[in-house]
XYZ file of C-alpha atoms in Angstrom:
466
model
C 0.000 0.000 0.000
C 1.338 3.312 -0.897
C 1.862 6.143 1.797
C -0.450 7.940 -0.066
C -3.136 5.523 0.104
C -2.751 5.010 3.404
C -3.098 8.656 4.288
C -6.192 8.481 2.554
C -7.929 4.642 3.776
C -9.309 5.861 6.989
C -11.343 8.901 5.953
C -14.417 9.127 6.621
C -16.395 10.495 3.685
C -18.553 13.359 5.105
C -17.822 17.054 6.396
C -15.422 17.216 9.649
C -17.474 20.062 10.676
C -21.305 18.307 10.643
C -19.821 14.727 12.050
C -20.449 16.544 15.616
C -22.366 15.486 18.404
C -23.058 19.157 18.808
C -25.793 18.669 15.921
C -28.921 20.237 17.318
C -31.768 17.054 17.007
C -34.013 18.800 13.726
C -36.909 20.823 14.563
C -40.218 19.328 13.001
C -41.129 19.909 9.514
C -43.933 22.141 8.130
C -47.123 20.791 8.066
C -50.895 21.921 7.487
C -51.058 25.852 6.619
C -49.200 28.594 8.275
C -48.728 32.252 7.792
C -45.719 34.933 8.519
C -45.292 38.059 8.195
C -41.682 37.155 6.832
C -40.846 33.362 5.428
C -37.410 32.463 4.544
C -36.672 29.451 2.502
C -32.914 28.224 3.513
C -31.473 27.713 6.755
C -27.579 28.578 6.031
C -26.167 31.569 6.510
C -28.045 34.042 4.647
C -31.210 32.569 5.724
C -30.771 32.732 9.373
C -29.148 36.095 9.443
C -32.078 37.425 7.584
C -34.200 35.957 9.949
C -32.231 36.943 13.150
C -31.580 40.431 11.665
C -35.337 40.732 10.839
C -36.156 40.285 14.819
C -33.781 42.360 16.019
C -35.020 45.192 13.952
C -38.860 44.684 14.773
C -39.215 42.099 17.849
C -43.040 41.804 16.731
C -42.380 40.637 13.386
C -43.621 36.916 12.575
C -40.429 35.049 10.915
C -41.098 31.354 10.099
C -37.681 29.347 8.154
C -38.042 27.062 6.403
C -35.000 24.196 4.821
C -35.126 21.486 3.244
C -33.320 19.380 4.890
C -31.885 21.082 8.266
C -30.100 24.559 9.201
C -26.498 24.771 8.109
C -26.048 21.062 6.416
C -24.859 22.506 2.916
C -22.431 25.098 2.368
C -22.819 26.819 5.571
C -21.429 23.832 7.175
C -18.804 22.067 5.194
C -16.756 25.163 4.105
C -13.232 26.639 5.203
C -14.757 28.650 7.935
C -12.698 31.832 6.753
C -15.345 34.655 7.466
C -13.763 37.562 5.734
C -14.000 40.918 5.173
C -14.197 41.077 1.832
C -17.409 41.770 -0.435
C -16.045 41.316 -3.807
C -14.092 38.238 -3.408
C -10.858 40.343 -2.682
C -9.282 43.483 -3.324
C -8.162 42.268 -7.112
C -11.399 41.319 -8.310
C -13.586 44.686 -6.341
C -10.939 46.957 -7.668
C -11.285 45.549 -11.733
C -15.203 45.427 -11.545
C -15.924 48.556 -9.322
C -12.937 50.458 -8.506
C -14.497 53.589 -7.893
C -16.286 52.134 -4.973
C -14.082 49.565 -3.590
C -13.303 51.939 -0.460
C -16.906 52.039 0.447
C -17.056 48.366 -0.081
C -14.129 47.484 1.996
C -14.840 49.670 4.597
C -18.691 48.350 4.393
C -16.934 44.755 4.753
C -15.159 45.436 7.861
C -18.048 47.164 9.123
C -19.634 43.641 8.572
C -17.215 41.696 10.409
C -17.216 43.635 13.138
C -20.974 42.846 13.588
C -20.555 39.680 13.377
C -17.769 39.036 16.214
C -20.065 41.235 18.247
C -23.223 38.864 17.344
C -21.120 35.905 18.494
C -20.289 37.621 21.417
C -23.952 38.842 22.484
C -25.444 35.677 22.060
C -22.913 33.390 23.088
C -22.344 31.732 20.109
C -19.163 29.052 20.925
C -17.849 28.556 17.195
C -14.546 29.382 18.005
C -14.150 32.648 16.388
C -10.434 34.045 16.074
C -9.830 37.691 14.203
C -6.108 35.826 13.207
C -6.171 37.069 9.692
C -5.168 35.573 6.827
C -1.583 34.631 4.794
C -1.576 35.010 1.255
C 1.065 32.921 0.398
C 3.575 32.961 -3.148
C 4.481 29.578 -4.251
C 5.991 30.530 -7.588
C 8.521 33.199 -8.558
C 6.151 35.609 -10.513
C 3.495 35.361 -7.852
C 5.967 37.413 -5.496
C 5.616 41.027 -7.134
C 1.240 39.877 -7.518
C 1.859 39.786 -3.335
C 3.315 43.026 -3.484
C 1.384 44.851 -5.143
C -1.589 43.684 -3.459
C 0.016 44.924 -0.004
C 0.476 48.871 -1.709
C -3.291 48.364 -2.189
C -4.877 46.790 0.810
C -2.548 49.038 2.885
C -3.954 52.357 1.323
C -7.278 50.993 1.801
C -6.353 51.059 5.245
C -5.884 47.606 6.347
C -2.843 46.372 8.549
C -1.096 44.235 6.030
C 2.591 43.342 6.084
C 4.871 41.835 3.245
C 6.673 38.713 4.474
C 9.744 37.540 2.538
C 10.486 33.780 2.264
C 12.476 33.609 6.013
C 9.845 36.002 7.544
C 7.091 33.642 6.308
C 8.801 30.241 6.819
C 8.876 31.690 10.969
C 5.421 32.180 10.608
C 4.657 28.777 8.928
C 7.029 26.293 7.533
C 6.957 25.537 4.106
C 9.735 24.689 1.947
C 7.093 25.956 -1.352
C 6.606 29.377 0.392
C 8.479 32.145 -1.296
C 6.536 35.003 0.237
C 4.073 36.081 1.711
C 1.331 38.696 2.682
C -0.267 38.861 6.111
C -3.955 40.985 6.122
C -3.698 41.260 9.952
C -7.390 41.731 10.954
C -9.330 41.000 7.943
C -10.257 37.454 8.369
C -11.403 35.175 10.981
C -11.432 31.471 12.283
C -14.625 29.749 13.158
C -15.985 26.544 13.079
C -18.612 26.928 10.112
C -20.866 24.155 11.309
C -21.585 25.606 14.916
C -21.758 29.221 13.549
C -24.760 27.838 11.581
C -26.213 26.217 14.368
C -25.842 29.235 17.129
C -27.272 31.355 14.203
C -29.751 28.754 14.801
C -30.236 29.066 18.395
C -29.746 32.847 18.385
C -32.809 32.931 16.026
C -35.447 31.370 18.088
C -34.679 32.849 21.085
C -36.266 35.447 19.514
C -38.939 33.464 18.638
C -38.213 32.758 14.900
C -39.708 29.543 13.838
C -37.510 27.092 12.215
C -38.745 24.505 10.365
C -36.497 21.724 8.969
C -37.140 18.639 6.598
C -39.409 20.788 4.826
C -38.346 21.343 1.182
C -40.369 24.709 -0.932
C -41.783 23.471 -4.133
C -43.090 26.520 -5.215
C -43.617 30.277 -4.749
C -46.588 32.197 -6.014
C -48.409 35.466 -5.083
C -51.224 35.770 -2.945
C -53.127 39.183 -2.474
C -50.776 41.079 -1.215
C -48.415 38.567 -0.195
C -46.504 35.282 -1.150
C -47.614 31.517 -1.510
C -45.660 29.165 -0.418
C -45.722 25.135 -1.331
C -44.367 22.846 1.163
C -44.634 18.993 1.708
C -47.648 16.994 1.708
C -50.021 19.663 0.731
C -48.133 22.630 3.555
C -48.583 25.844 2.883
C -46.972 29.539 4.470
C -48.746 32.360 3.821
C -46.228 35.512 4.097
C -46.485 38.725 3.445
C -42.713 38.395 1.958
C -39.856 36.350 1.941
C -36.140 35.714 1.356
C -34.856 33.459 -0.566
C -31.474 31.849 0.573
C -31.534 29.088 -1.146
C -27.562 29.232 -2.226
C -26.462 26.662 -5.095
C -29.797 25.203 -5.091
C -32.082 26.050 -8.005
C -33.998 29.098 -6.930
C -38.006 29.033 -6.585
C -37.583 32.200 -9.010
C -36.717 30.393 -13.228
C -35.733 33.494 -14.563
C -32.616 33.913 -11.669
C -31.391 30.240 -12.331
C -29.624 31.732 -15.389
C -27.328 33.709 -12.793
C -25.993 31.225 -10.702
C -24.085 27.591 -11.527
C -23.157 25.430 -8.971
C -19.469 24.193 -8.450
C -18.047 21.651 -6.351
C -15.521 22.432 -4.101
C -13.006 19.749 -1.996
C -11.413 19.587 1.250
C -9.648 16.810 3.697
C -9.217 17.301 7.316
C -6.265 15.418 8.808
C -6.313 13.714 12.610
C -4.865 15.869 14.967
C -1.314 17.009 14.731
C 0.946 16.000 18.048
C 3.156 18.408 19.967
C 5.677 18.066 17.834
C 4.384 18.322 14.522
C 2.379 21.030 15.718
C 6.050 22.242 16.703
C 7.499 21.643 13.284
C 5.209 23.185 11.409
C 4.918 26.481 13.419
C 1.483 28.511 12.884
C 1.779 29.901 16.224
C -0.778 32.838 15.044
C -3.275 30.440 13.664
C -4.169 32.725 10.459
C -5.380 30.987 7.653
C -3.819 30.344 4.730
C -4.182 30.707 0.694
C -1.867 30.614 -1.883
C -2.156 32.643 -5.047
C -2.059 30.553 -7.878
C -5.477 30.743 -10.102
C -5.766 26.993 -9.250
C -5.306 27.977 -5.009
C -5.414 25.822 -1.955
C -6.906 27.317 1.357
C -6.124 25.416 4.754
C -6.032 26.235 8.329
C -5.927 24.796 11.666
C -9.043 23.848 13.393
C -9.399 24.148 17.483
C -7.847 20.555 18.058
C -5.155 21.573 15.771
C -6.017 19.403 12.627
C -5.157 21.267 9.520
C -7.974 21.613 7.106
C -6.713 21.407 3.282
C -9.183 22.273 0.387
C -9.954 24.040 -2.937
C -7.644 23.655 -6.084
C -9.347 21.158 -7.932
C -13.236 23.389 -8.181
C -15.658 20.697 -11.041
C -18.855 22.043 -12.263
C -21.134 18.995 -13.379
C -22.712 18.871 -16.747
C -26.546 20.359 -16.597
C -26.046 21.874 -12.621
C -25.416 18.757 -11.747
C -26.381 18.275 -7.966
C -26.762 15.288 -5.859
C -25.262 13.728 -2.580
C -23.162 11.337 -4.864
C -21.080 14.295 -6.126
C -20.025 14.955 -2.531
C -17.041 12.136 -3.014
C -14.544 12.532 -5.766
C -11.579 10.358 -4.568
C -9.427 11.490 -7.654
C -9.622 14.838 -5.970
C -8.940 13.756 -2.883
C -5.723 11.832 -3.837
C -4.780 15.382 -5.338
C -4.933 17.380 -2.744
C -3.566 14.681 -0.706
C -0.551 14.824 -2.627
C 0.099 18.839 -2.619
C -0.575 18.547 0.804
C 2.732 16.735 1.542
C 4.569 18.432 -1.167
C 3.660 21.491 0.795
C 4.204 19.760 4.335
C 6.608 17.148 3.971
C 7.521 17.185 7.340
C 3.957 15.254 8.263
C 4.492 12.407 6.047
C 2.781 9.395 8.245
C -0.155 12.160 9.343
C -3.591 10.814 8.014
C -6.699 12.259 7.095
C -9.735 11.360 9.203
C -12.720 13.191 7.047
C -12.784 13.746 2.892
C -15.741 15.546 1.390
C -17.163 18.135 -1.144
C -20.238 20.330 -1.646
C -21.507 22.761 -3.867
C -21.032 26.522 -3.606
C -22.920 29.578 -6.056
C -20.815 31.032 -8.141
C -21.624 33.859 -10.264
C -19.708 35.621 -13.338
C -18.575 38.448 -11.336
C -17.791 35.823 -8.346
C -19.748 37.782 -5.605
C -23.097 38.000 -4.646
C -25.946 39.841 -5.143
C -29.468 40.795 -4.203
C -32.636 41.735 -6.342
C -36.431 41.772 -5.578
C -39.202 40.117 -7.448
C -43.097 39.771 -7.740
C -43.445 43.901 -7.281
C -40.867 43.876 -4.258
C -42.475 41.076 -2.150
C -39.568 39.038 -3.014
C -35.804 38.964 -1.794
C -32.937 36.782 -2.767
C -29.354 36.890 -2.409
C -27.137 34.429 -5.149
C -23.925 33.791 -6.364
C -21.255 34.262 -3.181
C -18.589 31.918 -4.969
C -16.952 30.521 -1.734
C -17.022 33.777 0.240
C -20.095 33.069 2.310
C -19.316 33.224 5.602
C -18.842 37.320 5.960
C -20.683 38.041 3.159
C -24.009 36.648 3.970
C -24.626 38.627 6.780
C -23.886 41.831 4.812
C -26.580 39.933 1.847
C -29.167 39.584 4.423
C -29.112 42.755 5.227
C -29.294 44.286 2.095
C -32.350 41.710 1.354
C -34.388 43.761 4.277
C -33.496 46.724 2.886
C -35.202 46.088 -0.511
C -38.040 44.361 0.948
C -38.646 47.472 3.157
C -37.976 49.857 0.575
C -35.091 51.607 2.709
C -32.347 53.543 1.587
C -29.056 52.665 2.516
C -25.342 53.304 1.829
C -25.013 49.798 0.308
C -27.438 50.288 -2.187
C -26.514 53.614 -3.531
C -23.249 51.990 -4.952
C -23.304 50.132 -8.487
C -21.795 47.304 -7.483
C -24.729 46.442 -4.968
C -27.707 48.015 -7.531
C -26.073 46.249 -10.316
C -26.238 41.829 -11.157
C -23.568 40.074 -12.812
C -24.203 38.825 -16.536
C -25.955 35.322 -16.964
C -24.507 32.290 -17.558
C -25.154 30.519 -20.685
C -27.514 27.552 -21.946
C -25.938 24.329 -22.357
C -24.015 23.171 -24.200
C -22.121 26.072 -24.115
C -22.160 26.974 -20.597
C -20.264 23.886 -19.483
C -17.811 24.035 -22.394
C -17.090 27.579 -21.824
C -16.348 26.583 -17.941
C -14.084 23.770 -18.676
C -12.018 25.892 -21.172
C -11.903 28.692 -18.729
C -10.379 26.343 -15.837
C -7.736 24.379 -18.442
C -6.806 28.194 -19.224
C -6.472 28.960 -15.585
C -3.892 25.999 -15.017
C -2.210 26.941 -18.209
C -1.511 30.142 -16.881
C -0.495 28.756 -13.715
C 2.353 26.358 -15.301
C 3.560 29.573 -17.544
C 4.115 32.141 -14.924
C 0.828 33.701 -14.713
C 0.352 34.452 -18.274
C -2.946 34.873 -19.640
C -3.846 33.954 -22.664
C -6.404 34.305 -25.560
C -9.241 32.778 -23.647
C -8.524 34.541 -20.246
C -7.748 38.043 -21.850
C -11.015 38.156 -23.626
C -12.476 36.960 -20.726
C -10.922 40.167 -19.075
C -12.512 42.288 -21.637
C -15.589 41.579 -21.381
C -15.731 41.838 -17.550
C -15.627 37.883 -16.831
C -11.941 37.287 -16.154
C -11.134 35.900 -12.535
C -7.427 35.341 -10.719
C -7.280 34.328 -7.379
């Protein structure tokens, strides 16, 4: 049996994160008819911030949830757990799509963060949340002056960023591949993304927001003044409005399906690292870490000190393909095995205890946004390609917003008024993806080069580097 293999043998296929026996038991499903004055359909992130933010707003407001299966089981819980600042899936990608307003955004992003440590800390919520920032790391000579540059820019946006050369890094984190290095200080935090979900959870009905699990939507009409909704067995809600959250899953809304694919994203988790190869590896500051290839890895440590590795190897599936099977891809995870311990060869032996996958939005300008529909009695928030930890708090928000008809600083900018450009039909929507990622690992091998495909890409506003 090969080392690798045996890394690999013991791993249980399903998310580190949900294999807890900190799972709340599921609340009961919808059943019969019910009415609110605001339902929202997903229990992740977005959904139960929009329901939590809802009641702290107006304590007499009626907020029912509703998920199909049960709160934080998809991407809410099987992701990274990096809840960043950032709105517009970094600096690089705000400043080419909206650079005129990228200092409102990142200042709005911080802003965002900040509320959310100090939601954690007013209701308690024990997902292990540390502000330890994040380490872009350079694994390739040309990716050095990219880490650069980025530091001039964050810094005159006003974050606390610092430049790490290859022995300022390597005391930070030990990695013969690490060539340099930039450290956003306060931009980023830890958490456990499974018992985020589930204090978001707990935070919600203690202020008496229903949550009602097992209980998948099959449709959404109006009603008078307000929304239908179609739930199991012949259920109904009544609401007067309501948010839809409903992430990679095909909205209850045809004509935003267009808008959205879904994209399935890897990670292992090893066992536990001991004292001393906790000792040889360093990481003293716990920040997470992503390199800066278009093809990147993220990984950090959890609270045992396991080290989370994911991402690089992103597969869309022919027609939206969605389905538990999808979840296990074991080419994948001998890949990432494999750059795991060419980036940590000091842990050869160390074995992985959990391998899984899940689908995340993404969107052509690879951050979310928010629209209204059926004359503004209709929310929803799509597309937060892998950044939905932060950002779904700030997307809830701006969902109440619209559904209230307020004005806020948010929506007077373009890039929050504005929706990214469709995706197209098959066939040529899953050709044009697979071209676009065997361009992305081109330029990756020729030292960040882009070529034809990528550059026109960048013309016409679709391009994407990590």
């Amino acid at each position: 049996m090969s080392p690798l293999h045996d890394s690999l043998k013991d791993a249980v296929p399903r998310p580190f994160w949900l294999d807890s026996p900190l799972a709340p038991a599921p609340n009961p499903p919808l059943a019969g008819a019910a009415s609110c004055d605001l339902a929202v359909v997903g229990a992740g992130y977005t959904g139960l911030w929009t329901a939590l933010l809802a009641k702290e707003a107006d304590p007499g407001r009626d907020v029912i949830v509703l998920d199909a299966r049960t709160a934080g089981w998809a991407a809410s819980g099987r992701n990274g757990g990096f809840c960043a600042a950032s709105l517009t899936h970094g600096i690089s990608n705000g400043h080419d799509r909206f650079p005129d307003e990228l200092a409102a955004l990142e200042r709005l992003g911080m802003a965002n963060l900040d509320a959310i440590e100090a939601a954690v800390a007013k209701y308690g919520i024990d997902c292990g949340f540390e502000r330890t920032g994040a380490l872009d790391v350079a694994t390739a000579p040309h990716q050095v002056e990219w880490l650069r540059e980025g530091v001039a820019e964050s810094a005159a946006l006003g974050h606390r960023v610092s430049f790490l050369d290859a022995a300022e890094l390597r005391a930070e984190v030990n990695s013969p591949t690490y060539l340099a290095g930039a450290w956003e200080h306060d931009s980023t935090a830890m958490v456990d993304p499974a018992r985020l979900a589930w204090g978001l959870r707990a935070a919600c009905e203690s202020l008496g927001v229903r949550i009602m699990e097992n209980s998948p939507i099959s449709g959404l009409a109006r009603d008078g003044a307000g929304v239908l909704l179609r739930g199991p067995a012949g259920s109904t809600v009544r609401a007067g409005q309501v948010a839809l959250a409903t992430n990679a899953f095909p909205s209850l809304l045809r004509r935003t399906r267009p808008y959205v694919v879904p994209v399935y994203d890897y990670a292992l988790m090893t066992e536990p690292l001991s004292a001393q190869q906790l000792a040889d590896v360093g990481w003293r500051n716990r920040q997470g870490i992503g390199d800066v290839a278009n093809q990147f890895h993220y990984y950090r440590l959890s609270a045992d000190n396991r080290i989370l590795w994911g991402g690089y190897d992103a597969v869309y599936y022919w027609r939206n393909g969605l389905r538990d099977a999808l979840d296990q891809r074991p080419a994948t995870f001998e890949l990432l095995a494999t750059q795991f311990f060419e980036t940590f060869p000091q842990l050869a032996g160390l074995r992985f205890s959990h391998a899984w996958g899940g689908a995340i939005d993404t969107s052509t300008r690879f951050f979310a946004f928010q629209r209204t529909a059926l004359d503004g009695r209709v929310a929803y928030s799509l597309g937060y390609t892998g950044l939905g930890v932060g950002a779904t708090r700030f997307g809830a928000q701006v969902m109440l917003d619209l559904l209230a008809g307020r004005d806020s600083e948010a929506l007077s900018l373009k890039a929050i008024r504005s929706r990214p450009l469709p995706f197209p039909p098959e066939p040529v929507k899953s050709a044009g993806i697979q071209l676009t990622r065997r361009a992305l690992a081109r330029a990756d091998r020729r030292q960040g080069r882009r070529g034809p495909w990528l550059r026109l890409l960048d013309r016409l506003g679709l391009g994407f580097d990590s």
